[in-house]
CSV table of C-alpha atoms in Angstrom, one decimal:
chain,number,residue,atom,x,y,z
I,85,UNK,CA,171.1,-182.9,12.4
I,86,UNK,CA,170.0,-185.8,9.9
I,87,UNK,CA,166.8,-186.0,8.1
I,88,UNK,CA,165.1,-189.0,6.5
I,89,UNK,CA,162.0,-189.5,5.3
I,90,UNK,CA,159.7,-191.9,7.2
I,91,UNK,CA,159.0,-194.9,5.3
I,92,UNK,CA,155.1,-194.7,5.7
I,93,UNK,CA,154.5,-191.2,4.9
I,94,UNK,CA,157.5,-189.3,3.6
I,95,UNK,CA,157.6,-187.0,6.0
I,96,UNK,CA,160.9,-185.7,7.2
I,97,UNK,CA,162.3,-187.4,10.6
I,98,UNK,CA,165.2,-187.4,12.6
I,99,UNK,CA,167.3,-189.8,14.9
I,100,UNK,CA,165.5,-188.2,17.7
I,101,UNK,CA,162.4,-189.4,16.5
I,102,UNK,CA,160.8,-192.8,17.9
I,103,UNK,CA,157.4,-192.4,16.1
I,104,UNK,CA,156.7,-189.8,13.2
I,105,UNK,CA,155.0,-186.8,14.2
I,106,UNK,CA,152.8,-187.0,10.8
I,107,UNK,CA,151.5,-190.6,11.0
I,108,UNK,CA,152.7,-191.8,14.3
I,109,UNK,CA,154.4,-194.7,13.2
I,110,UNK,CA,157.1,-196.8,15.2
I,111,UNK,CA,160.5,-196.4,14.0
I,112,UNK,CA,159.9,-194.4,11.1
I,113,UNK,CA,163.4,-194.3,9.6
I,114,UNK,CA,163.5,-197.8,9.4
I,115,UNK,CA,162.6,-199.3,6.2
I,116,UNK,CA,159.9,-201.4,5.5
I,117,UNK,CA,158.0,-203.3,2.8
I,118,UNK,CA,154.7,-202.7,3.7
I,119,UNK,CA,154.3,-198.8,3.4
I,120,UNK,CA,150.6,-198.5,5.2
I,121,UNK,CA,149.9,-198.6,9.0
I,122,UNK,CA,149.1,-201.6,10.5
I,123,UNK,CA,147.4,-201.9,13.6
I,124,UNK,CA,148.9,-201.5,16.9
I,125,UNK,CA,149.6,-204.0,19.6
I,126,UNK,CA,152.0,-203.8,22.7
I,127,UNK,CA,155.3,-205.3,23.1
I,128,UNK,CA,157.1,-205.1,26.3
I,129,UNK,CA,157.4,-201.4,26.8
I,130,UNK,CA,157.0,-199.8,23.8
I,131,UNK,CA,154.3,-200.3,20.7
I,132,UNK,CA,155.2,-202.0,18.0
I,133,UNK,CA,153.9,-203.0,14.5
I,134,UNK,CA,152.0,-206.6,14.3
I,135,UNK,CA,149.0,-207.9,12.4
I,136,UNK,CA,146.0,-209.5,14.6
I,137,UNK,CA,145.0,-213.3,14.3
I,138,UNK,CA,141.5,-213.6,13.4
I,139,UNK,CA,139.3,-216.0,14.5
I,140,UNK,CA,139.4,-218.4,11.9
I,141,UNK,CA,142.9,-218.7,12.6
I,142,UNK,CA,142.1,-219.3,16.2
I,143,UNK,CA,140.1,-222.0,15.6
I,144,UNK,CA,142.2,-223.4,12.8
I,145,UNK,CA,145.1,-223.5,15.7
I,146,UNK,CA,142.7,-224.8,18.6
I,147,UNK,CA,141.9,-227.4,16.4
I,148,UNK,CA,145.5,-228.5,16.0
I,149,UNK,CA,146.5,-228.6,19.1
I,150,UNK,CA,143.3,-230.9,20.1
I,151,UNK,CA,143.9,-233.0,17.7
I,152,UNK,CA,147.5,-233.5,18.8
I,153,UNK,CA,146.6,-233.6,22.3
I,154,UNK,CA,143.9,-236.4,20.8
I,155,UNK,CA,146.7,-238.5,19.3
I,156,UNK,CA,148.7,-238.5,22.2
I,157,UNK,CA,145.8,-239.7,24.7
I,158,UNK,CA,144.0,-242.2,22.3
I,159,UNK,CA,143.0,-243.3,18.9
I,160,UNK,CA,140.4,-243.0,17.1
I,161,UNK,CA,137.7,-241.0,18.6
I,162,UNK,CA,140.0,-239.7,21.0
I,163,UNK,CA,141.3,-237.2,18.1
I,164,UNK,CA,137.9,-236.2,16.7
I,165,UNK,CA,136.9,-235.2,20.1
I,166,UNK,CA,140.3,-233.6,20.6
I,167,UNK,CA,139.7,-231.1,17.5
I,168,UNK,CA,136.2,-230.6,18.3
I,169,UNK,CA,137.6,-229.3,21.8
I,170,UNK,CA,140.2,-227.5,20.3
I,171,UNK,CA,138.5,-225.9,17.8
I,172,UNK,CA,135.6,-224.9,20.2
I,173,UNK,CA,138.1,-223.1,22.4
I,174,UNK,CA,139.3,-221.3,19.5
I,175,UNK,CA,136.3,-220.1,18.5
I,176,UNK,CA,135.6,-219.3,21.8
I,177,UNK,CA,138.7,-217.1,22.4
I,178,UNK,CA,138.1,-215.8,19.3
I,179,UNK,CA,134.5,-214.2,20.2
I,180,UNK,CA,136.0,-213.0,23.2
I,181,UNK,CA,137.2,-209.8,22.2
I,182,UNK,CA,138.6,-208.7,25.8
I,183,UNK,CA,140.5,-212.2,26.6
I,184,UNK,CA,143.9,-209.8,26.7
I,185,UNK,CA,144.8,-208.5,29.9
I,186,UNK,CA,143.1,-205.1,30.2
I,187,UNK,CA,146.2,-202.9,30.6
I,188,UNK,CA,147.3,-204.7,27.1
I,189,UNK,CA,143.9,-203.9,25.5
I,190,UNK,CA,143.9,-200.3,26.5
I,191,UNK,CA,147.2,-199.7,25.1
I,192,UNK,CA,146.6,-201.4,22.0
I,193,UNK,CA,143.9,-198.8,22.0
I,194,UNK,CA,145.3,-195.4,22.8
I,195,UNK,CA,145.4,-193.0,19.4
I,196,UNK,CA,148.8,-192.0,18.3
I,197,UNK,CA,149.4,-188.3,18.6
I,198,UNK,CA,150.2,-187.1,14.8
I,199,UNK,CA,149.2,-184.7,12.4
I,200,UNK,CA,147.3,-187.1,10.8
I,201,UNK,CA,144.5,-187.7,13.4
I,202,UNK,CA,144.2,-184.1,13.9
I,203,UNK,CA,143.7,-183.6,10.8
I,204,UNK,CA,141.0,-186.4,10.7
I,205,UNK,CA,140.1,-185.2,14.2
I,206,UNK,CA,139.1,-181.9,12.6
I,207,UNK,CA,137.4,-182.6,10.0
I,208,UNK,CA,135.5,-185.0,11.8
I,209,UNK,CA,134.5,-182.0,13.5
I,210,UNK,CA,133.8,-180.0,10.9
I,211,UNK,CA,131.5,-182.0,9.5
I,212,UNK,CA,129.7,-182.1,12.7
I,213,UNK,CA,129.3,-178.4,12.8
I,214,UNK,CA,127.9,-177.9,9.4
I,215,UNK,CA,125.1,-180.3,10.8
I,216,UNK,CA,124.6,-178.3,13.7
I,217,UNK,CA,124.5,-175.4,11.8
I,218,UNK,CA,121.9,-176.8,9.4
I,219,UNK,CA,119.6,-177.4,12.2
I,220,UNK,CA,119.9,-174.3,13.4
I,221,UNK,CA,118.9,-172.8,10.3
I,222,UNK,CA,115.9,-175.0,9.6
I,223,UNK,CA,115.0,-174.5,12.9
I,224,UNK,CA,115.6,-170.5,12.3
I,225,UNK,CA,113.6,-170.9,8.9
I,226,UNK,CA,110.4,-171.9,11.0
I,227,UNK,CA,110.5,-169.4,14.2
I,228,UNK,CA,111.1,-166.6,10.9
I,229,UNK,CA,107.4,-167.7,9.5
I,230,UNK,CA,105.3,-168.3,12.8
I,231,UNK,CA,103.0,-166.0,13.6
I,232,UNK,CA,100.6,-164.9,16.0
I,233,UNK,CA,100.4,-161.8,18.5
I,234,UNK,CA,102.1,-159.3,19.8
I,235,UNK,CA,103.2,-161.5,23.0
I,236,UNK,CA,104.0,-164.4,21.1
I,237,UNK,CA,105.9,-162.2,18.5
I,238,UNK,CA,108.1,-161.2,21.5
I,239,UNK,CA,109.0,-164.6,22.7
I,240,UNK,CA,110.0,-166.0,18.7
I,241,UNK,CA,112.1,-162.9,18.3
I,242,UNK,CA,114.0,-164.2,21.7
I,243,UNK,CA,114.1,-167.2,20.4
I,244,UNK,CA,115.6,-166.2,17.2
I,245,UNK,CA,118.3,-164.0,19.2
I,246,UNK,CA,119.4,-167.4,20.7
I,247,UNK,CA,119.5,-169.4,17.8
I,248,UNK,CA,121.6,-166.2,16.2
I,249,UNK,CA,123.8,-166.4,19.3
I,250,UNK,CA,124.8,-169.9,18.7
I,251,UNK,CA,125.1,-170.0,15.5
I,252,UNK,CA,127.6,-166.9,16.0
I,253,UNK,CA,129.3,-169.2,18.4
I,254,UNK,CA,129.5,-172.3,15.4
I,255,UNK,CA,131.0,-169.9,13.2
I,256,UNK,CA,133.6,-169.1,15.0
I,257,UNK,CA,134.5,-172.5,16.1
I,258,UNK,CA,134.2,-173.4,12.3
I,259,UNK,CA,136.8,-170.9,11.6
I,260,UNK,CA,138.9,-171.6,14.0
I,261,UNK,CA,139.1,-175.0,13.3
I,262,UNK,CA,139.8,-174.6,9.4
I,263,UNK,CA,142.6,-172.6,10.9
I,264,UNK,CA,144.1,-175.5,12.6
I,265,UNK,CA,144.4,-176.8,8.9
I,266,UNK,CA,146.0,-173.9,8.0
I,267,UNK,CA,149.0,-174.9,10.7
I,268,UNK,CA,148.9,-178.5,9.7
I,269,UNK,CA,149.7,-177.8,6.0
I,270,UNK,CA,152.1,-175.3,7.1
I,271,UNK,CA,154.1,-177.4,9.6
I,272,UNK,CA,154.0,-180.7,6.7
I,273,UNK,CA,155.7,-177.5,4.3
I,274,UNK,CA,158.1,-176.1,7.1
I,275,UNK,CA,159.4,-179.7,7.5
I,276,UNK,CA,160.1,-179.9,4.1
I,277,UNK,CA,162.4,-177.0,4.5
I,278,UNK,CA,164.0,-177.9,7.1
I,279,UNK,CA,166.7,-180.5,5.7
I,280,UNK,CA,167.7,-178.1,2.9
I,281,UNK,CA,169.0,-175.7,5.5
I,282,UNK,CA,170.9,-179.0,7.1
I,283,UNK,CA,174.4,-180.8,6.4
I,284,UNK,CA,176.1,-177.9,4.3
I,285,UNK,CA,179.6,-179.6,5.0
I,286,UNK,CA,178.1,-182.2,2.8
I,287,UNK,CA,177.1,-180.3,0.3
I,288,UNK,CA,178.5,-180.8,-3.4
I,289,UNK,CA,177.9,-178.6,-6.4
I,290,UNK,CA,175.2,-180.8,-7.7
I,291,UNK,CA,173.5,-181.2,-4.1
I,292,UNK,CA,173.6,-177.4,-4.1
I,293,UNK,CA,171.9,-177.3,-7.7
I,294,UNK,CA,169.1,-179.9,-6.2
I,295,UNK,CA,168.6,-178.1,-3.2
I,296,UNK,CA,167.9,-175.0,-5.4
I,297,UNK,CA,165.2,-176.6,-7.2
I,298,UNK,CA,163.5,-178.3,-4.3
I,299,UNK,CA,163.6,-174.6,-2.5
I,300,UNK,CA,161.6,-173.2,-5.7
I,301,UNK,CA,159.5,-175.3,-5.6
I,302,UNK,CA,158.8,-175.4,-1.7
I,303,UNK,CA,158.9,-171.8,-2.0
I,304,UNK,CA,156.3,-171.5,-5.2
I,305,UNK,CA,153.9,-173.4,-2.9
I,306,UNK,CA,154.7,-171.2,0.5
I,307,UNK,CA,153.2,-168.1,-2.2
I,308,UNK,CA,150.4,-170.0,-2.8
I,309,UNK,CA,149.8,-170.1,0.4
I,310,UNK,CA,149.7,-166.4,1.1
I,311,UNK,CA,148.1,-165.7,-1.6
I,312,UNK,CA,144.5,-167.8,-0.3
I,313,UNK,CA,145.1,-167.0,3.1
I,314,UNK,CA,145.8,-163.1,3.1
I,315,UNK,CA,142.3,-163.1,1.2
I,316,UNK,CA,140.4,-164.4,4.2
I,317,UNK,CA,139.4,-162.1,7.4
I,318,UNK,CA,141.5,-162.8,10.5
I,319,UNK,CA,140.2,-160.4,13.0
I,320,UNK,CA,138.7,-162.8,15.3
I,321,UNK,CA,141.5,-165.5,14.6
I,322,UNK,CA,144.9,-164.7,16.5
I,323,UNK,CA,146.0,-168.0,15.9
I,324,UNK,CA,145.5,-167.7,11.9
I,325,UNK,CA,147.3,-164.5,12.2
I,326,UNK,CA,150.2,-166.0,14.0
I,327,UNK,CA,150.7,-168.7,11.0
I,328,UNK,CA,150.3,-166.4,8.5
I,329,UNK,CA,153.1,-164.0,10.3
I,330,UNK,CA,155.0,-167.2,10.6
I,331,UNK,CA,154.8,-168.1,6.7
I,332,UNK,CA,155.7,-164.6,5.9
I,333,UNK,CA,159.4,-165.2,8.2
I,334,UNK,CA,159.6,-168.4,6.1
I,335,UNK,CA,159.1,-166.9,3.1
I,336,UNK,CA,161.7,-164.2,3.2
I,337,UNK,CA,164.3,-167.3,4.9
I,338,UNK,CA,163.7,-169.0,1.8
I,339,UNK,CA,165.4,-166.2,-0.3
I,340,UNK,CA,167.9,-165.8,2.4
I,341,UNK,CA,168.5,-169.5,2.2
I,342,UNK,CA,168.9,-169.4,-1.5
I,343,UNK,CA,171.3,-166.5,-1.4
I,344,UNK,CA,173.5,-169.0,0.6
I,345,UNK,CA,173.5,-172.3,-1.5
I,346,UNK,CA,173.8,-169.7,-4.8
I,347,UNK,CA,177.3,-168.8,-2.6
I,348,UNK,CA,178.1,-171.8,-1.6
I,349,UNK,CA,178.0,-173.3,-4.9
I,350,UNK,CA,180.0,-170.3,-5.8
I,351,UNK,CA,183.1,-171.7,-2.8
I,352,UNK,CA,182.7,-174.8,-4.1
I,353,UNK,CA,183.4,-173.8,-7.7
I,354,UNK,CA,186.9,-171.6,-6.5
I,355,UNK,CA,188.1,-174.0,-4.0
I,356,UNK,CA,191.6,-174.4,-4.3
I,357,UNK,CA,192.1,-171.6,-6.6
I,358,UNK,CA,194.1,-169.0,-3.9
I,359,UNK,CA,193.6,-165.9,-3.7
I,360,UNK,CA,189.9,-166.2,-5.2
I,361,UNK,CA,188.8,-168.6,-2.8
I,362,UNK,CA,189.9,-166.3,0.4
I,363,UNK,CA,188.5,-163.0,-1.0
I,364,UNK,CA,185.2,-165.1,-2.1
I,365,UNK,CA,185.0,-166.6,1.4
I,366,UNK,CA,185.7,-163.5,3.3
I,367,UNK,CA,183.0,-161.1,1.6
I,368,UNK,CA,180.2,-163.7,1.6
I,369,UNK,CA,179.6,-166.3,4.6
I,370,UNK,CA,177.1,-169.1,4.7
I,371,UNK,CA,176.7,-169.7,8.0
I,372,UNK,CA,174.5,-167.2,9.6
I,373,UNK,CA,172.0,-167.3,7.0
I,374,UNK,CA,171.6,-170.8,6.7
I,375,UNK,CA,171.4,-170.8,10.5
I,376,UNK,CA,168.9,-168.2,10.8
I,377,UNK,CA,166.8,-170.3,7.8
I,378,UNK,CA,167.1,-173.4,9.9
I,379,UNK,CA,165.6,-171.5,13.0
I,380,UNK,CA,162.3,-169.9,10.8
I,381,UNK,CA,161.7,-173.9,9.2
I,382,UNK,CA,162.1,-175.7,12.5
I,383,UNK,CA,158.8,-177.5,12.0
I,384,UNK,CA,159.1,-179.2,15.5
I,385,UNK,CA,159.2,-176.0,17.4
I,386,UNK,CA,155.9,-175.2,15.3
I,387,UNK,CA,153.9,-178.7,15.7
I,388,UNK,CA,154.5,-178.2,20.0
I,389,UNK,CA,152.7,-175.2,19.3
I,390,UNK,CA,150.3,-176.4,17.3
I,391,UNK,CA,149.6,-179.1,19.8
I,392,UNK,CA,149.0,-177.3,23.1
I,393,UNK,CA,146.3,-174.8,21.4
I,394,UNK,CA,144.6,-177.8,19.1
I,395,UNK,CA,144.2,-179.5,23.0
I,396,UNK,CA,142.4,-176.1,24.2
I,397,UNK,CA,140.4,-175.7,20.8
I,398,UNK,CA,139.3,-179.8,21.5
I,399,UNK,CA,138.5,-178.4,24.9
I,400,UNK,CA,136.2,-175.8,24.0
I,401,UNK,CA,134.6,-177.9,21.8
I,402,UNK,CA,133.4,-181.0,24.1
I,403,UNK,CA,132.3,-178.4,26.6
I,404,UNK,CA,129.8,-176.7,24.1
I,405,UNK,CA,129.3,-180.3,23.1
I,406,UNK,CA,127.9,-180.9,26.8
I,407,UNK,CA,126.0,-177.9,26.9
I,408,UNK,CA,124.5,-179.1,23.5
I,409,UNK,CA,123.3,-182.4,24.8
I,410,UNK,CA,122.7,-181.1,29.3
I,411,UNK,CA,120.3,-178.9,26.9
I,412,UNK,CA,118.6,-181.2,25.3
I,413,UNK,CA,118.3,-183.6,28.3
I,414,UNK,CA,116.2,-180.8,29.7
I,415,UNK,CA,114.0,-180.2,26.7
I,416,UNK,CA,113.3,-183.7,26.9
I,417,UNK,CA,112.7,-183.9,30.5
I,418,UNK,CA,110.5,-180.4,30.1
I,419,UNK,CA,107.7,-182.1,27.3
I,420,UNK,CA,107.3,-185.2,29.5
């Protein structure tokens, strides 16, 4: 399989690839000058990459063709009132953000799947739960000093059990959605594995040297890792627990992985020298460990994953978010 980098993210694609699973742009191993993301418009059948004329423009071009069609019916006036025309109609397509036919607007709509909107996705909503959760507390903060008697005692404790309860249930999304972070950076590092188990019948004695120190590295990071996230409690977080298992398996590929370019550099060095080369290629294969590395980084089987259960988690979440507002419908509805 061949890996290249896309060429508006740096994150490693293949030929299989028609859009980059990090970004989501359009032919991401295709170079191009302009390394940001520039809006998207339709094409035919697929999306492709195009910068939007803005209204000046349309104007600017109504205006030209009025004045042409101006010159051709008369002189004089005739043009003036051709570019006012012209320039009128550009302003007014211009203003009219929907003149595109609907099933082209849409589409030039629709988010790209990629781990960069989740990732924006997520912290979008995690912002939006620490400001739950702060009204929940200041709302928490004045049931805790009301008084009054022993009836009306009863009913703020009942009311403090709720805002306890939800605030249980907050948590819990919080966590789960730093998780989903967790899986993103782990997916973006498994990726970066993946071509260094690739292409070993290309392999030289100097790729194998590069290869070793892009695996340290890649590896040095993997332990950091572990390292912050075996600190953090992952009782109530199967799917935390299942990426950290999963960063474990990488983590003992990568020494496997090493093992084999450390041997293969070794073939490389001996080839051609007979009997060396047969005893050295005899007692110490390549293949099954660079195989069994390749299966542990496959980043792609990991971001399907990822996908289906970030879907449920975004489920969950607009469901509370209707009980949220249903609830505060009826609150309203009660004080009037």
């Amino acid at each position: 399989m061949k890996y290249k980098r896309c060429c508006a993210c740096d994150y490693f694609v293949t030929t299989a690839d028609r859009r980059c699973p990090n970004c989501g742009i359009a032919d991401p191993r295709n170079e191009r000058p302009d390394r940001g993301i520039p809006d998207i418009v339709a094409q035919g059948d697929t999306l492709t990459m195009e910068t939007p004329m803005t209204d000046g423009a349309r104007a600017a071009f109504g205006g030209f063709i009025g004045a042409v069609i101006g010159g051709f019916l008369m002189a004089g006036m005739g043009v003036a009132v051709g570019v006012a025309v012209g320039v009128s109609l550009g302003v007014l397509l211009g203003a009219d953000k929907e003149w595109a036919p609907p099933e082209l607007s849409q589409l030039a709509k629709r988010v790209i799947d990629c781990l960069r909107n989740d990732e924006e996705t997520i912290r979008q909503r995690l912002s939006d739960i620490a400001q739950r959760e702060q009204r929940l507390e200041e709302t928490r903060q004045q049931v805790v000093t009301s008084v009054g008697d022993a009836a009306t005692q009863e009913r703020w404790s009942k009311v403090r059990q709720t805002i306890d309860s939800a605030a249980g249930v907050l948590s819990k999304q919080r966590d789960r959605y730093h998780a989903k972070l967790w899986e993103i950076a782990l997916v973006r590092w498994q990726n970066a594995l993946e071509p260094l188990a690739a292409d070993w019948e290309s392999l030289t004695h100097e790729a194998c040297n590069q290869r070793l120190r892009q695996l340290e590295r890649l590896r040095a990071q993997g332990k950091q890792y572990l390292d912050d996230w075996e600190g953090v409690d992952l009782t109530d977080l199967p799917e935390a627990r299942r990426c950290l298992e999963r960063l474990r398996n990488a983590l003992e590929s990568c020494d496997q992985l090493r093992e084999a370019l450390i041997v293969e550099q070794a073939r490389l060095a001996v080839q051609g020298i007979a009997p060396v080369e047969e005893a050295l290629t005899s007692t110490l294969g390549t293949g099954n460990a660079a195989m069994h590395a390749l299966d542990v980084f496959n980043a792609r089987a990991a971001l399907g994953e990822f996908e289906s259960a970030f879907d449920e988690l975004e489920a969950e979440y607009n469901r509370l978010r209707s009980e949220d507002e249903l609830a505060e419908k009826v609150t309203l509805v009660q004080r009037h």
